[in-house]
C-alpha atoms as a printed R data frame, in Angstrom:
    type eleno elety resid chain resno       x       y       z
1   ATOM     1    CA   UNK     A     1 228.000   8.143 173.417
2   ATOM     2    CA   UNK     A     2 228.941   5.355 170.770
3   ATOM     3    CA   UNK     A     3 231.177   3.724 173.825
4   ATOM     4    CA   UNK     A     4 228.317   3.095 175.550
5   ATOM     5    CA   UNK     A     5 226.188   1.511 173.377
6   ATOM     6    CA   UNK     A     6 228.590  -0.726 171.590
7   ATOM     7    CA   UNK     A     7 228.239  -3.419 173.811
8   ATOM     8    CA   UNK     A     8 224.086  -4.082 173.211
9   ATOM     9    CA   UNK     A     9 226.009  -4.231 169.143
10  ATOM    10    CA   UNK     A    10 227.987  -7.254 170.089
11  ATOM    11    CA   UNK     A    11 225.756  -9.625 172.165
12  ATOM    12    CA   UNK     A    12 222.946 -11.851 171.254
13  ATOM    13    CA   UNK     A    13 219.569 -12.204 173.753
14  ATOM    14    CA   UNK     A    14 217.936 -15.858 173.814
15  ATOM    15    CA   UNK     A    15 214.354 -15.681 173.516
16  ATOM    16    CA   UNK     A    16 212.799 -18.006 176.423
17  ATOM    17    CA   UNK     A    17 209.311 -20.248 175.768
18  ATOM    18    CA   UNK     A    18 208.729 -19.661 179.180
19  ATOM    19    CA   UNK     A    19 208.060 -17.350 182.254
20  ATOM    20    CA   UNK     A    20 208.274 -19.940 185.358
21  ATOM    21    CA   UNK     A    21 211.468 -19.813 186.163
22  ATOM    22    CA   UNK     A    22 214.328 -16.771 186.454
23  ATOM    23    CA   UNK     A    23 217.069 -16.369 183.216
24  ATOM    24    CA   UNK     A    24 220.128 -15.666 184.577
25  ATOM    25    CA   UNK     A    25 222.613 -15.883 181.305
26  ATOM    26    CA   UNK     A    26 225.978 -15.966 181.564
27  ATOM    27    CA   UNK     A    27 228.318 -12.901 180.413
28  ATOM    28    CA   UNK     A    28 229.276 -13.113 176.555
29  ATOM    29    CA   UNK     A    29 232.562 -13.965 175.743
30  ATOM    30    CA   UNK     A    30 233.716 -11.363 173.168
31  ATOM    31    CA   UNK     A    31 236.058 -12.682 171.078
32  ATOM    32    CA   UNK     A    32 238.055  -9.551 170.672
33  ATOM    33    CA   UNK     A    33 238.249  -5.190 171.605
34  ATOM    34    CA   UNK     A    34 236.812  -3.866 168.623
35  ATOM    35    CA   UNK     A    35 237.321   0.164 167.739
36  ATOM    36    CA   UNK     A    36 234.968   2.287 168.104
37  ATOM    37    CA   UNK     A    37 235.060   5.799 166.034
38  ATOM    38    CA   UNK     A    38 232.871   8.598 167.550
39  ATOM    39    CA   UNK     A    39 232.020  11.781 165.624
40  ATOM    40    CA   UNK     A    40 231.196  14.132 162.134
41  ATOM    41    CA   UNK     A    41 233.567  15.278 159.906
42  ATOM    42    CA   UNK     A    42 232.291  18.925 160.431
43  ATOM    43    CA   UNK     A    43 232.208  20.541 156.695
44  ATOM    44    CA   UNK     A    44 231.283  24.499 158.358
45  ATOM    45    CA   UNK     A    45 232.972  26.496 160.699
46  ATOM    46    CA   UNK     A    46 232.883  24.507 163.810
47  ATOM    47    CA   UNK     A    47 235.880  22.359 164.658
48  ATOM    48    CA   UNK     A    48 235.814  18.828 163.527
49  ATOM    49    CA   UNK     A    49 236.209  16.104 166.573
50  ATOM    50    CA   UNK     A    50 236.808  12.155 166.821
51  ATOM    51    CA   UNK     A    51 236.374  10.302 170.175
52  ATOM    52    CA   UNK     A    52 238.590   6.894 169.718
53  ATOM    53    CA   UNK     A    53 238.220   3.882 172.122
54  ATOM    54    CA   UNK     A    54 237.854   0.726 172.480
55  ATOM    55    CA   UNK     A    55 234.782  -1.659 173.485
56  ATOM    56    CA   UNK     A    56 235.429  -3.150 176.949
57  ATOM    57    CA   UNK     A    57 233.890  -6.363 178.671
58  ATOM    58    CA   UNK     A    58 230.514  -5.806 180.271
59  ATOM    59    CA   UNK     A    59 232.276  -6.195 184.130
60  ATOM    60    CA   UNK     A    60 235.122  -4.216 183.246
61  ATOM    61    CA   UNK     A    61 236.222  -1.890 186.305
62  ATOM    62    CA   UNK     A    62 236.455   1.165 183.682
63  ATOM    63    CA   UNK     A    63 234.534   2.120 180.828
64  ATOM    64    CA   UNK     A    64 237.412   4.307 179.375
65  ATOM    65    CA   UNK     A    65 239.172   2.557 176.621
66  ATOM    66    CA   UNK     A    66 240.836   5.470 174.467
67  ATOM    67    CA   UNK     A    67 242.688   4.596 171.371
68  ATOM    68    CA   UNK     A    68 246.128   6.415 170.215
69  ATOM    69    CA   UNK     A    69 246.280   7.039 166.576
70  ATOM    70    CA   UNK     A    70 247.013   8.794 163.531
71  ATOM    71    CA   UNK     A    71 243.569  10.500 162.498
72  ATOM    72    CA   UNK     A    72 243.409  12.372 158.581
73  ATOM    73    CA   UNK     A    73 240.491  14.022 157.062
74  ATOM    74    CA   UNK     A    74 240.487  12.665 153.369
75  ATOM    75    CA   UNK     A    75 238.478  14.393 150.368
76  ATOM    76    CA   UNK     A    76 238.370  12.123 146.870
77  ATOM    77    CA   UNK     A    77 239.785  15.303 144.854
78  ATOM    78    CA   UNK     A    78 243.197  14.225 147.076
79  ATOM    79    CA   UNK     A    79 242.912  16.894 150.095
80  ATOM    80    CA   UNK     A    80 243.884  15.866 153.052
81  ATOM    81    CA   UNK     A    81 243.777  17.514 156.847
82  ATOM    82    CA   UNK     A    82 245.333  16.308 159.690
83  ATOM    83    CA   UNK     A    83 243.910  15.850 163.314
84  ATOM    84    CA   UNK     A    84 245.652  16.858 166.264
85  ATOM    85    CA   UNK     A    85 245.995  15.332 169.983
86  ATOM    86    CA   UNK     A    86 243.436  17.108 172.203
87  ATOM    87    CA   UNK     A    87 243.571  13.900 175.393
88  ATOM    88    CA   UNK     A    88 243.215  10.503 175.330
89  ATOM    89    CA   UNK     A    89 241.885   9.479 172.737
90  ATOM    90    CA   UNK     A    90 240.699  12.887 171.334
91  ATOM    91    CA   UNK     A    91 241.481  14.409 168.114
92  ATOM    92    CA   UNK     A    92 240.416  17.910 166.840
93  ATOM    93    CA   UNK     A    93 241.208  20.125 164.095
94  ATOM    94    CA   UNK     A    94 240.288  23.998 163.262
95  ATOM    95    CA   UNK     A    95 237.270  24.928 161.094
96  ATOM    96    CA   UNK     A    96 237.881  23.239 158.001
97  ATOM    97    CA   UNK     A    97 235.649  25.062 155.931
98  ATOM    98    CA   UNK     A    98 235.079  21.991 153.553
99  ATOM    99    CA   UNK     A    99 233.977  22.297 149.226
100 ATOM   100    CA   UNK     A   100 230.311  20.801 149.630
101 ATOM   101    CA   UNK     A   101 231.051  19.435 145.737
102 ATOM   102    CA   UNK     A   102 233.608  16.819 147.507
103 ATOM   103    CA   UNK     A   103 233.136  13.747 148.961
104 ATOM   104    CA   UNK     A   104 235.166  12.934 152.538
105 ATOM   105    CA   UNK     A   105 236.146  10.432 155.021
106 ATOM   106    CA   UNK     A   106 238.270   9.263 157.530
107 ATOM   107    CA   UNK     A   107 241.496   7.279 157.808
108 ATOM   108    CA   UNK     A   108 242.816   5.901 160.999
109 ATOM   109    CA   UNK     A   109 245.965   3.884 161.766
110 ATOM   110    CA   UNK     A   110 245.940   2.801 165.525
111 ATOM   111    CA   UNK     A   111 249.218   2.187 167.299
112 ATOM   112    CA   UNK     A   112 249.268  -1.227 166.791
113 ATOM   113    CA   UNK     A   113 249.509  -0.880 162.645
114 ATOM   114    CA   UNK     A   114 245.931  -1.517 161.639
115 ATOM   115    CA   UNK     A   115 244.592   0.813 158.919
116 ATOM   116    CA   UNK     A   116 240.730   2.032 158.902
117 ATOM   117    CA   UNK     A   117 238.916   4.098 156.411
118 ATOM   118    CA   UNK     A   118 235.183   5.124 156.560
119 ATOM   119    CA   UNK     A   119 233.225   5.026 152.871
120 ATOM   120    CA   UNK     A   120 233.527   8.043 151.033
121 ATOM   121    CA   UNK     A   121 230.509  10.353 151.925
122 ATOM   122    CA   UNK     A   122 228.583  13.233 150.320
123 ATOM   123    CA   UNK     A   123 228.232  16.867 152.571
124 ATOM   124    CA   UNK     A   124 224.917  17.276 153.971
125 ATOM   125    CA   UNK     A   125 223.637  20.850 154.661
126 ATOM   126    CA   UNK     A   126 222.310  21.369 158.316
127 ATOM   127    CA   UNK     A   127 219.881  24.013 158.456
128 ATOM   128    CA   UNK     A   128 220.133  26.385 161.280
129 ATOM   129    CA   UNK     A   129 217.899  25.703 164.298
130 ATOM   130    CA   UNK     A   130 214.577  27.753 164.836
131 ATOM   131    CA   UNK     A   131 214.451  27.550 168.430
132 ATOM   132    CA   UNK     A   132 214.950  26.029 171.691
133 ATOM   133    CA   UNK     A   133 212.239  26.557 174.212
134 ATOM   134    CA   UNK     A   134 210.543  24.254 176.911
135 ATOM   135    CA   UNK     A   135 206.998  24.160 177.969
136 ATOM   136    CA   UNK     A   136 205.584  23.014 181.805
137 ATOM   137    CA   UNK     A   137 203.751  19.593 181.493
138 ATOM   138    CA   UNK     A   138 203.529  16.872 183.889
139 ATOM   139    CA   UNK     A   139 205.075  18.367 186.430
140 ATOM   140    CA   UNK     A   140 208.265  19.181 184.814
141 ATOM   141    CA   UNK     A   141 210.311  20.794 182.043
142 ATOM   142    CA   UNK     A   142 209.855  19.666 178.865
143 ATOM   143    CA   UNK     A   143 212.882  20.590 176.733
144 ATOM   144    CA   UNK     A   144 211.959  20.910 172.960
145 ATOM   145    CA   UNK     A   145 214.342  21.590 169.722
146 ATOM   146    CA   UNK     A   146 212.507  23.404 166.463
147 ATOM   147    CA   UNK     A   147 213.938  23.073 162.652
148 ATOM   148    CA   UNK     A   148 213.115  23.571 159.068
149 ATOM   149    CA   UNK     A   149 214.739  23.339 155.654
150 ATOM   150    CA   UNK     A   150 213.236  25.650 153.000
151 ATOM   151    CA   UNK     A   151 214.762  23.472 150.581
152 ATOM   152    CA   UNK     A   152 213.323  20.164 151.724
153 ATOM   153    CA   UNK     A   153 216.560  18.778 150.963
154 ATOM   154    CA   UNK     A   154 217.521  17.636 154.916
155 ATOM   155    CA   UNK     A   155 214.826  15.607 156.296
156 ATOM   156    CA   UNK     A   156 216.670  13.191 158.595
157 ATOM   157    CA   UNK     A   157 217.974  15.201 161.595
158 ATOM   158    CA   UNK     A   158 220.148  14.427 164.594
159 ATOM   159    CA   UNK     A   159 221.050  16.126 168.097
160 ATOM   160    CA   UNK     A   160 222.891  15.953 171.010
161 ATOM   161    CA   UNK     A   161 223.307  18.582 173.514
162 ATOM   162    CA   UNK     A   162 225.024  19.610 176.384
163 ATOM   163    CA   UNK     A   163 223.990  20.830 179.936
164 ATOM   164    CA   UNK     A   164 224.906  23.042 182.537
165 ATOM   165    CA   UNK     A   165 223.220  23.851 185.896
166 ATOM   166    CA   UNK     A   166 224.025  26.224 188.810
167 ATOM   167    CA   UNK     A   167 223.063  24.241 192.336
168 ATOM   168    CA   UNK     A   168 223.930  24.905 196.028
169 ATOM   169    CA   UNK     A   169 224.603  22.676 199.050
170 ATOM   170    CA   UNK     A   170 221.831  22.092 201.211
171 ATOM   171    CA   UNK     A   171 223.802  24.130 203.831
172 ATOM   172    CA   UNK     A   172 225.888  27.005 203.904
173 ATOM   173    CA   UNK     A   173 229.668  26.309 205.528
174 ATOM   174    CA   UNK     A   174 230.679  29.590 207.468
175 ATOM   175    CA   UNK     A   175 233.466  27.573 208.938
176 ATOM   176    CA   UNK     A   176 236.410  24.801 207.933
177 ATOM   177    CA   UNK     A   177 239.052  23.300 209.422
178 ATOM   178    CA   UNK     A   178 242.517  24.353 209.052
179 ATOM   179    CA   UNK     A   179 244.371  21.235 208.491
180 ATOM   180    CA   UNK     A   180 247.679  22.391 209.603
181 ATOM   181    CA   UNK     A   181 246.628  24.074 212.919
182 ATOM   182    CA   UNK     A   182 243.485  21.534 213.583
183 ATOM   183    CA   UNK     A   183 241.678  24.287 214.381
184 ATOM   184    CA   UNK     A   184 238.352  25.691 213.242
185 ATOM   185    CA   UNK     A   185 238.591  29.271 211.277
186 ATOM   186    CA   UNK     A   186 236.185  31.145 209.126
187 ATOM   187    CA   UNK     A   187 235.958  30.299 205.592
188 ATOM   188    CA   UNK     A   188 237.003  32.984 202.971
189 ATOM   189    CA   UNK     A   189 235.055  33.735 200.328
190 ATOM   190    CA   UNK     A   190 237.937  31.754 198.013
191 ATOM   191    CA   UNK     A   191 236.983  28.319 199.798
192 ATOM   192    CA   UNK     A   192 233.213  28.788 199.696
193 ATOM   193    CA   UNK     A   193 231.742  25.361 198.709
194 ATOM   194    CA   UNK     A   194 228.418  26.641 198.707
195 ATOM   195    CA   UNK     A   195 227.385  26.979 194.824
196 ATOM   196    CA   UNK     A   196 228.483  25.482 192.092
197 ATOM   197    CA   UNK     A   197 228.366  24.293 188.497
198 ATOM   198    CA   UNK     A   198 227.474  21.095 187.121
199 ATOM   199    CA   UNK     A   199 227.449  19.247 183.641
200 ATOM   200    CA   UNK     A   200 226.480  16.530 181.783
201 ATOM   201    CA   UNK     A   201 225.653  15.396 178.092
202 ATOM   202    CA   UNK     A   202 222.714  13.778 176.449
203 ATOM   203    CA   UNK     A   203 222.677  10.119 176.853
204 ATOM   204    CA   UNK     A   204 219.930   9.196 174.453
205 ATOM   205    CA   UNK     A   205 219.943   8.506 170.408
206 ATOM   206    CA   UNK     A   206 218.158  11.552 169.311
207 ATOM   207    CA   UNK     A   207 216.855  11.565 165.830
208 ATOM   208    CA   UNK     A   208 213.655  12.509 163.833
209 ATOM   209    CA   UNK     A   209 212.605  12.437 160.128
210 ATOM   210    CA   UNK     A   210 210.314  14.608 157.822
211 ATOM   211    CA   UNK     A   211 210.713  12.037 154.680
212 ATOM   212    CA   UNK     A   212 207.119  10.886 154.925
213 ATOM   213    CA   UNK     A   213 205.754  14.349 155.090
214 ATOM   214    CA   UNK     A   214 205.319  17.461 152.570
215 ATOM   215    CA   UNK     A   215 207.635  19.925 154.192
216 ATOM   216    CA   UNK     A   216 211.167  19.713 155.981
217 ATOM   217    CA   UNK     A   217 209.525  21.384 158.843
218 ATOM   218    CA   UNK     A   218 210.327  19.967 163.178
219 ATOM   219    CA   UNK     A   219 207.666  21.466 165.673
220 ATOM   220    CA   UNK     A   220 209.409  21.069 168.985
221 ATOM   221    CA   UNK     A   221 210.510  17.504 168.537
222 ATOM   222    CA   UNK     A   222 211.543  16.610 172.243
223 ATOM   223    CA   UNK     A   223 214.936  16.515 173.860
224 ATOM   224    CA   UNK     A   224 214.936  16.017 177.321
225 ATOM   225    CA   UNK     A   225 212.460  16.597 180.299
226 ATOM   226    CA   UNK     A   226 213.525  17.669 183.922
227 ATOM   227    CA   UNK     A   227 211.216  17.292 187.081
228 ATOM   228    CA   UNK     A   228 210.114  20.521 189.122
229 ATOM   229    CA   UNK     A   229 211.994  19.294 191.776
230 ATOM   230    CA   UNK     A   230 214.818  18.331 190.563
231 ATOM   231    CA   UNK     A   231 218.493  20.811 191.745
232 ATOM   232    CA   UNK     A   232 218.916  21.430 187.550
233 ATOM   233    CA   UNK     A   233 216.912  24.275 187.807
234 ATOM   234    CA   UNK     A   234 216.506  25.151 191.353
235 ATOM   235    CA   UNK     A   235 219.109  28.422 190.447
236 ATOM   236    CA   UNK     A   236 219.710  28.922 186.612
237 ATOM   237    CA   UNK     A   237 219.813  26.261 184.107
238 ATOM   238    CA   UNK     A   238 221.120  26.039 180.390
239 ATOM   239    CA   UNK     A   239 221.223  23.733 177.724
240 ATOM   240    CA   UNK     A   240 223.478  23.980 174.588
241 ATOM   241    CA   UNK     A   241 222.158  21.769 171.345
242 ATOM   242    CA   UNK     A   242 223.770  20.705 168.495
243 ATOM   243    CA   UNK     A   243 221.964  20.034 165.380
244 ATOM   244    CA   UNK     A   244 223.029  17.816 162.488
245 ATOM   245    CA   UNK     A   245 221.527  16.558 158.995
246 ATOM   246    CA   UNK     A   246 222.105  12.949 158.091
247 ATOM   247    CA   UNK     A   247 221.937  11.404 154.910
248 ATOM   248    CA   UNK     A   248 218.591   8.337 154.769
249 ATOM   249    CA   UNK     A   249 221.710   5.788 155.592
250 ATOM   250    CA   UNK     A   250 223.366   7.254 158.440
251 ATOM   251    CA   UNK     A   251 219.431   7.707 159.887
252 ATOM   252    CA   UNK     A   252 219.127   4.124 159.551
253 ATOM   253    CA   UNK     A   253 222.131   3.503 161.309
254 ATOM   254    CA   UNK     A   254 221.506   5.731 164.110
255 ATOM   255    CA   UNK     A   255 217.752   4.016 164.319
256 ATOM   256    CA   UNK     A   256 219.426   0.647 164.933
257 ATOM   257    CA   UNK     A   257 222.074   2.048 167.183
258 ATOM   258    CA   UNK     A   258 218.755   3.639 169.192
259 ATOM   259    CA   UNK     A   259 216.926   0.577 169.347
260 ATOM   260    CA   UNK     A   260 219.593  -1.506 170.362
261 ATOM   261    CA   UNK     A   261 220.558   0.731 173.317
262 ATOM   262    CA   UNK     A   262 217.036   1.877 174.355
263 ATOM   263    CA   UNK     A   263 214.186  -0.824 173.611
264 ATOM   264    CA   UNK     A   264 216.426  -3.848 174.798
265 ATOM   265    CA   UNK     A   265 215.979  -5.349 178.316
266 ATOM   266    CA   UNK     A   266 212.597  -6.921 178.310
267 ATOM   267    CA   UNK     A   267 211.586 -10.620 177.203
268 ATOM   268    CA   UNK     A   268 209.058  -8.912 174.621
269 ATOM   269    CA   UNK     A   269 211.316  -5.990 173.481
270 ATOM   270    CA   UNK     A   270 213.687  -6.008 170.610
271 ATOM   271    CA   UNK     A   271 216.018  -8.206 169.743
272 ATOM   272    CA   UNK     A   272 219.922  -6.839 168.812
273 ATOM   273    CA   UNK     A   273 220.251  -5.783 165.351
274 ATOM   274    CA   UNK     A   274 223.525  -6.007 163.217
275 ATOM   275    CA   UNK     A   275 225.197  -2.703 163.690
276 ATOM   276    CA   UNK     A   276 226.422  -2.013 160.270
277 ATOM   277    CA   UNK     A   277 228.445   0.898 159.523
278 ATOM   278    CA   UNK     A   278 230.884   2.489 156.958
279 ATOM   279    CA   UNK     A   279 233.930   2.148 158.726
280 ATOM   280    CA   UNK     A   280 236.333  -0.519 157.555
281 ATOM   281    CA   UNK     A   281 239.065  -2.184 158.658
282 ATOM   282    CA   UNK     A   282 241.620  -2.419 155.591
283 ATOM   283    CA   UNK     A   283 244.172  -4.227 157.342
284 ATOM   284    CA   UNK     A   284 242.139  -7.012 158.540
285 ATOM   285    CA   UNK     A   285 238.643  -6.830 156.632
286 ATOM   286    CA   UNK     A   286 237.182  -9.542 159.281
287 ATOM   287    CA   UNK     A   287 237.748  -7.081 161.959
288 ATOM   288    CA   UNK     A   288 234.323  -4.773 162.897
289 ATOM   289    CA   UNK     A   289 233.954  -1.136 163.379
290 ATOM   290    CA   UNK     A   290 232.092   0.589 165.408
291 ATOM   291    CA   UNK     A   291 230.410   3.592 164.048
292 ATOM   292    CA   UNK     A   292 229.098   5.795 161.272
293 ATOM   293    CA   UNK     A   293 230.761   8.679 159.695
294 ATOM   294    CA   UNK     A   294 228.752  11.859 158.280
295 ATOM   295    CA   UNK     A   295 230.129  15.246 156.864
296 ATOM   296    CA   UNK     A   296 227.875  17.847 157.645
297 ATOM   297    CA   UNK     A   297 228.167  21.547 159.062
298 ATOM   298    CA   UNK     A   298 226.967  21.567 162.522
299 ATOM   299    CA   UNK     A   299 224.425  23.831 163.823
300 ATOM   300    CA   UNK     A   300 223.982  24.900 168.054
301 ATOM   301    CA   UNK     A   301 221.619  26.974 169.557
302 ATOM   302    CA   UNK     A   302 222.006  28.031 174.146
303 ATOM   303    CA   UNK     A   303 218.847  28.796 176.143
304 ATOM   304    CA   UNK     A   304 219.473  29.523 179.661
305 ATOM   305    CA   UNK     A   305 216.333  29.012 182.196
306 ATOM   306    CA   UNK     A   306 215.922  30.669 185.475
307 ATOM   307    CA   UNK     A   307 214.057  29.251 188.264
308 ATOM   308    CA   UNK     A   308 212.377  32.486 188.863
309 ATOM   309    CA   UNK     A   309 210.411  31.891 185.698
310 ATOM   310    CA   UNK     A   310 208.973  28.007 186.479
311 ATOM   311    CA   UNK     A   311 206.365  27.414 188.673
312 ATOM   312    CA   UNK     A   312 207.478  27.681 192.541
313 ATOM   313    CA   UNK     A   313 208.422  24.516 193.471
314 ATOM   314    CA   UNK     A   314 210.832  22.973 196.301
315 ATOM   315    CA   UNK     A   315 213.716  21.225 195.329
316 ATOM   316    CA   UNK     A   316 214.038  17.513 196.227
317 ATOM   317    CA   UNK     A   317 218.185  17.313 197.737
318 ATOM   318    CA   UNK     A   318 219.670  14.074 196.503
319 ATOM   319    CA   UNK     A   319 220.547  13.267 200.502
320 ATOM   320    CA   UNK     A   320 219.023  12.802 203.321
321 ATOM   321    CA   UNK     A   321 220.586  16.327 205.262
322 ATOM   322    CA   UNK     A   322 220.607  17.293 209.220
323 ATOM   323    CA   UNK     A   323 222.556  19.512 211.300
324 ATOM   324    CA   UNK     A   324 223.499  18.047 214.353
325 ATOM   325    CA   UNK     A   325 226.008  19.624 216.834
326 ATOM   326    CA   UNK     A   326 229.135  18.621 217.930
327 ATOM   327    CA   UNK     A   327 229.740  16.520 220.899
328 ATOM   328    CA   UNK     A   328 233.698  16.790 220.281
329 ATOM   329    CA   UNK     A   329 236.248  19.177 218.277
330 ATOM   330    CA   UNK     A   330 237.837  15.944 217.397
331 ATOM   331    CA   UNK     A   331 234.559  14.648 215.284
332 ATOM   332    CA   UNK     A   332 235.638  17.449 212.909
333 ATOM   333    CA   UNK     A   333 239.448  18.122 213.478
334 ATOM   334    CA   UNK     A   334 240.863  14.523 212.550
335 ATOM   335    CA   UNK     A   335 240.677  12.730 209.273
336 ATOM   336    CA   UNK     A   336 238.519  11.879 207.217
337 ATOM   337    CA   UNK     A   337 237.251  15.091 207.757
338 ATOM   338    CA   UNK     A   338 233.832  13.184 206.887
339 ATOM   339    CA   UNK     A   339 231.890  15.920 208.649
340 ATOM   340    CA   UNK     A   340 231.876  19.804 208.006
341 ATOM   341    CA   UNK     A   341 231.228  22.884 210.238
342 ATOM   342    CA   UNK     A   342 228.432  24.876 209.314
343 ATOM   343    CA   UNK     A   343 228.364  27.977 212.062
344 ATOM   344    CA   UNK     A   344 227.875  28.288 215.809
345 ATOM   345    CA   UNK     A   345 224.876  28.368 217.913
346 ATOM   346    CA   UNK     A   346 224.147  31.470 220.239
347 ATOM   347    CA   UNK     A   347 225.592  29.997 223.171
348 ATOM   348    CA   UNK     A   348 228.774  28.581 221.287
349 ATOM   349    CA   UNK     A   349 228.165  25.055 220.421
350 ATOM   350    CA   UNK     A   350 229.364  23.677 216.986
351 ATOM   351    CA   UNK     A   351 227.082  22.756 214.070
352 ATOM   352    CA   UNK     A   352 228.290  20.560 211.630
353 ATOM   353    CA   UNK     A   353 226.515  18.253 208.940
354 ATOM   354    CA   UNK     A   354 227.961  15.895 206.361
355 ATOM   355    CA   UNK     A   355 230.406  16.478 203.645
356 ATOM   356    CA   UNK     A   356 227.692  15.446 200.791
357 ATOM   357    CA   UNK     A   357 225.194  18.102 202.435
358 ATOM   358    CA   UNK     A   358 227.626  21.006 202.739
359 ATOM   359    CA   UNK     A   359 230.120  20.624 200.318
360 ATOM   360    CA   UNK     A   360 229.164  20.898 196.802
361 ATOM   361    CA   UNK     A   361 232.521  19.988 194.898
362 ATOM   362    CA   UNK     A   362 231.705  16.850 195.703
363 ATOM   363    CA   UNK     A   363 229.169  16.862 192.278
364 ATOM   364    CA   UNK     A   364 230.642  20.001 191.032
365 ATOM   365    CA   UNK     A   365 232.815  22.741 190.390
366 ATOM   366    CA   UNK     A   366 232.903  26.530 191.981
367 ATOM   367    CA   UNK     A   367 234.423  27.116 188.239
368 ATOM   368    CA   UNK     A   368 232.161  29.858 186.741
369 ATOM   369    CA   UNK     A   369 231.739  28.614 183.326
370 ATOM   370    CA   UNK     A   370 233.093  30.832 180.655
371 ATOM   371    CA   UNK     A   371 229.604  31.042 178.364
372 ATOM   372    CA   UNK     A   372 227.397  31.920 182.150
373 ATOM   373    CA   UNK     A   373 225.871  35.009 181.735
């Protein structure tokens, strides 16, 4: 997520006297690709993961920028843990199962010799998470996360979460073309296209705080909120949160980094603030860092939500979907294969539609997902 906000970090918004005519700035000319370390040294049970990339220009053709380095776990009583290769960019270790008296952080030395540590930081205790429910308002589903700490030691709290959804194709294929033959044959239940699984993460800065009030206690802070209509939860729908306790100075950075990603775009709406974190560059001090590094043990809770459960409601299909029938074996036999054959009529003609309203690979996977119930 830190890849994608990194660039609001860097620039600087002029402030016009004036509303008559249109502002059309030019780009910003970074000066240089700056690192930018994403994720928690996990102190619990859970694995501990780093994301390392890059910042790219603003009309760059990719946003994928990952960094190859050497990535150690560090603890001031001289412990040290390596991080493996898990992809590009990727590095992972086991359950580290980290002394909550130490203090950690992270070193990194990139392939082109420069040397980064993060500050040395204290273990946070995450408490576990209450519940995750959702409630019908509006129209849609309003995803909500619920936390306390009996200790009143926590107070500033993090999530993120993960996704999953089970969604169909507007039509059902009983047909495909054999490539090889050009001919069309019935479609075995290996090659249906029909339903599938899709995922995604959450793309917003998610963080509340109790510090101004008497108890550590979160009563279904929000997370996310998905219409009626929408093909999430036209089958069965789940969500997977993660939960994490921040120290007051990783909240603050994490309020900047939300403001600067969230409330910019308007001539009234924030301006950029300086994105300060605790990640150095030791080789070149003058060099900045992108990010902010916790320990903490990490806490997850999965609902799933069936549509049988929500309010009856038809599902909006991202395309515009009709079946027409075919005028010629060639419309479906030859490439691009752009159109699919659904079934045949009761006098023999063809039906087809388009790939996007049969075939749902296209936005998905058949791939039952391991956790699916």
């Amino acid at each position: 997520m830190l890849r994608s906000c990194v660039l609001c970090c860097l620039s600087a918004l002029l402030l016009l006297p004036g509303c008559q005519s249109p502002y059309n700035p030019r780009p910003v000319a970074s000066p240089g690709s700056y690192l930018v370390v994403d994720g928690i040294i996990n102190s619990g049970s859970d694995s501990t993961i780093f994301k390392l990339s890059r910042t790219v220009k603003i009309n760059a053709k990719t946003t994928e920028n990952p960094v190859d380095a050497l990535v150690v776990v560090e603890s001031d009583a001289g412990g040290s843990w390596l991080l493996m290769p898990d992809g590009p960019g990727k590095y992972a270790s086991g359950p580290l199962n980290l002394p909550a008296s130490q203090n950690y952080r992270i070193r990194i030395t990139t392939n082109d010799g420069l040397v980064y540590l993060s500050d040395f930081v204290p273990v946070v205790s995450t408490p576990p998470i209450d519940s995750v429910g959702y409630f019908i308002k509006n129209s849609s589903v309003q995803l909500y996360v619920s936390t306390h700490d009996a200790t009143n030691k926590a107070r500033y709290y993090r999530w993120d979460y993960a996704e999953t959804w089970q969604f169909h194709s507007e039509y059902s294929s009983l047909l495909r073309v054999d490539t090889t033959t050009h001919q069309i044959v019935y479609r075995s239940p290996d090659r249906q296209i029909t339903s599938c699984f899709a995922n995604d993460v959450s793309p917003a800065v998610l963080l509340t705080s109790t510090a101004n009030l008497g108890t550590d206690i979160i009563d279904r802070n929000l997370l996310t909120s998905i219409p009626l209509t929408s093909e999430k939860i036209e089958t069965e729908y789940s969500i997977l949160v993660k939960q994490y306790a921040l120290t007051a100075d990783a909240f603050r950075f994490y309020t900047i980094l939300k403001k600067n990603t969230e409330e910019l775009g308007g001539i009234f709406g924030a301006l950029p603030s300086v994105q300060t974190g605790n990640i150095h560059c030791v080789s070149n001090p003058a060099i900045p860092v992108i990010g902010y590094i916790t320990a903490t043990n990490m806490e997850s809770k999965r609902i799933f939500i069936l549509n049988k459960d929500l309010p009856a409601t038809p599902t909006i299909y991202p395309y515009d979907c009709e079946i027409d029938t075919a005028k010629s074996l060639n419309d479906l036999i030859t490439p691009p294969y752009s159109y699919i054959p659904i079934s045949t009529t009761p006098k023999g003609d063809l039906l087809y539609s388009s790939r996007q309203c049969v075939d749902c690979t296209l936005r998905g996977t058949t791939q039952i997902p391991p956790f699916w119930r």
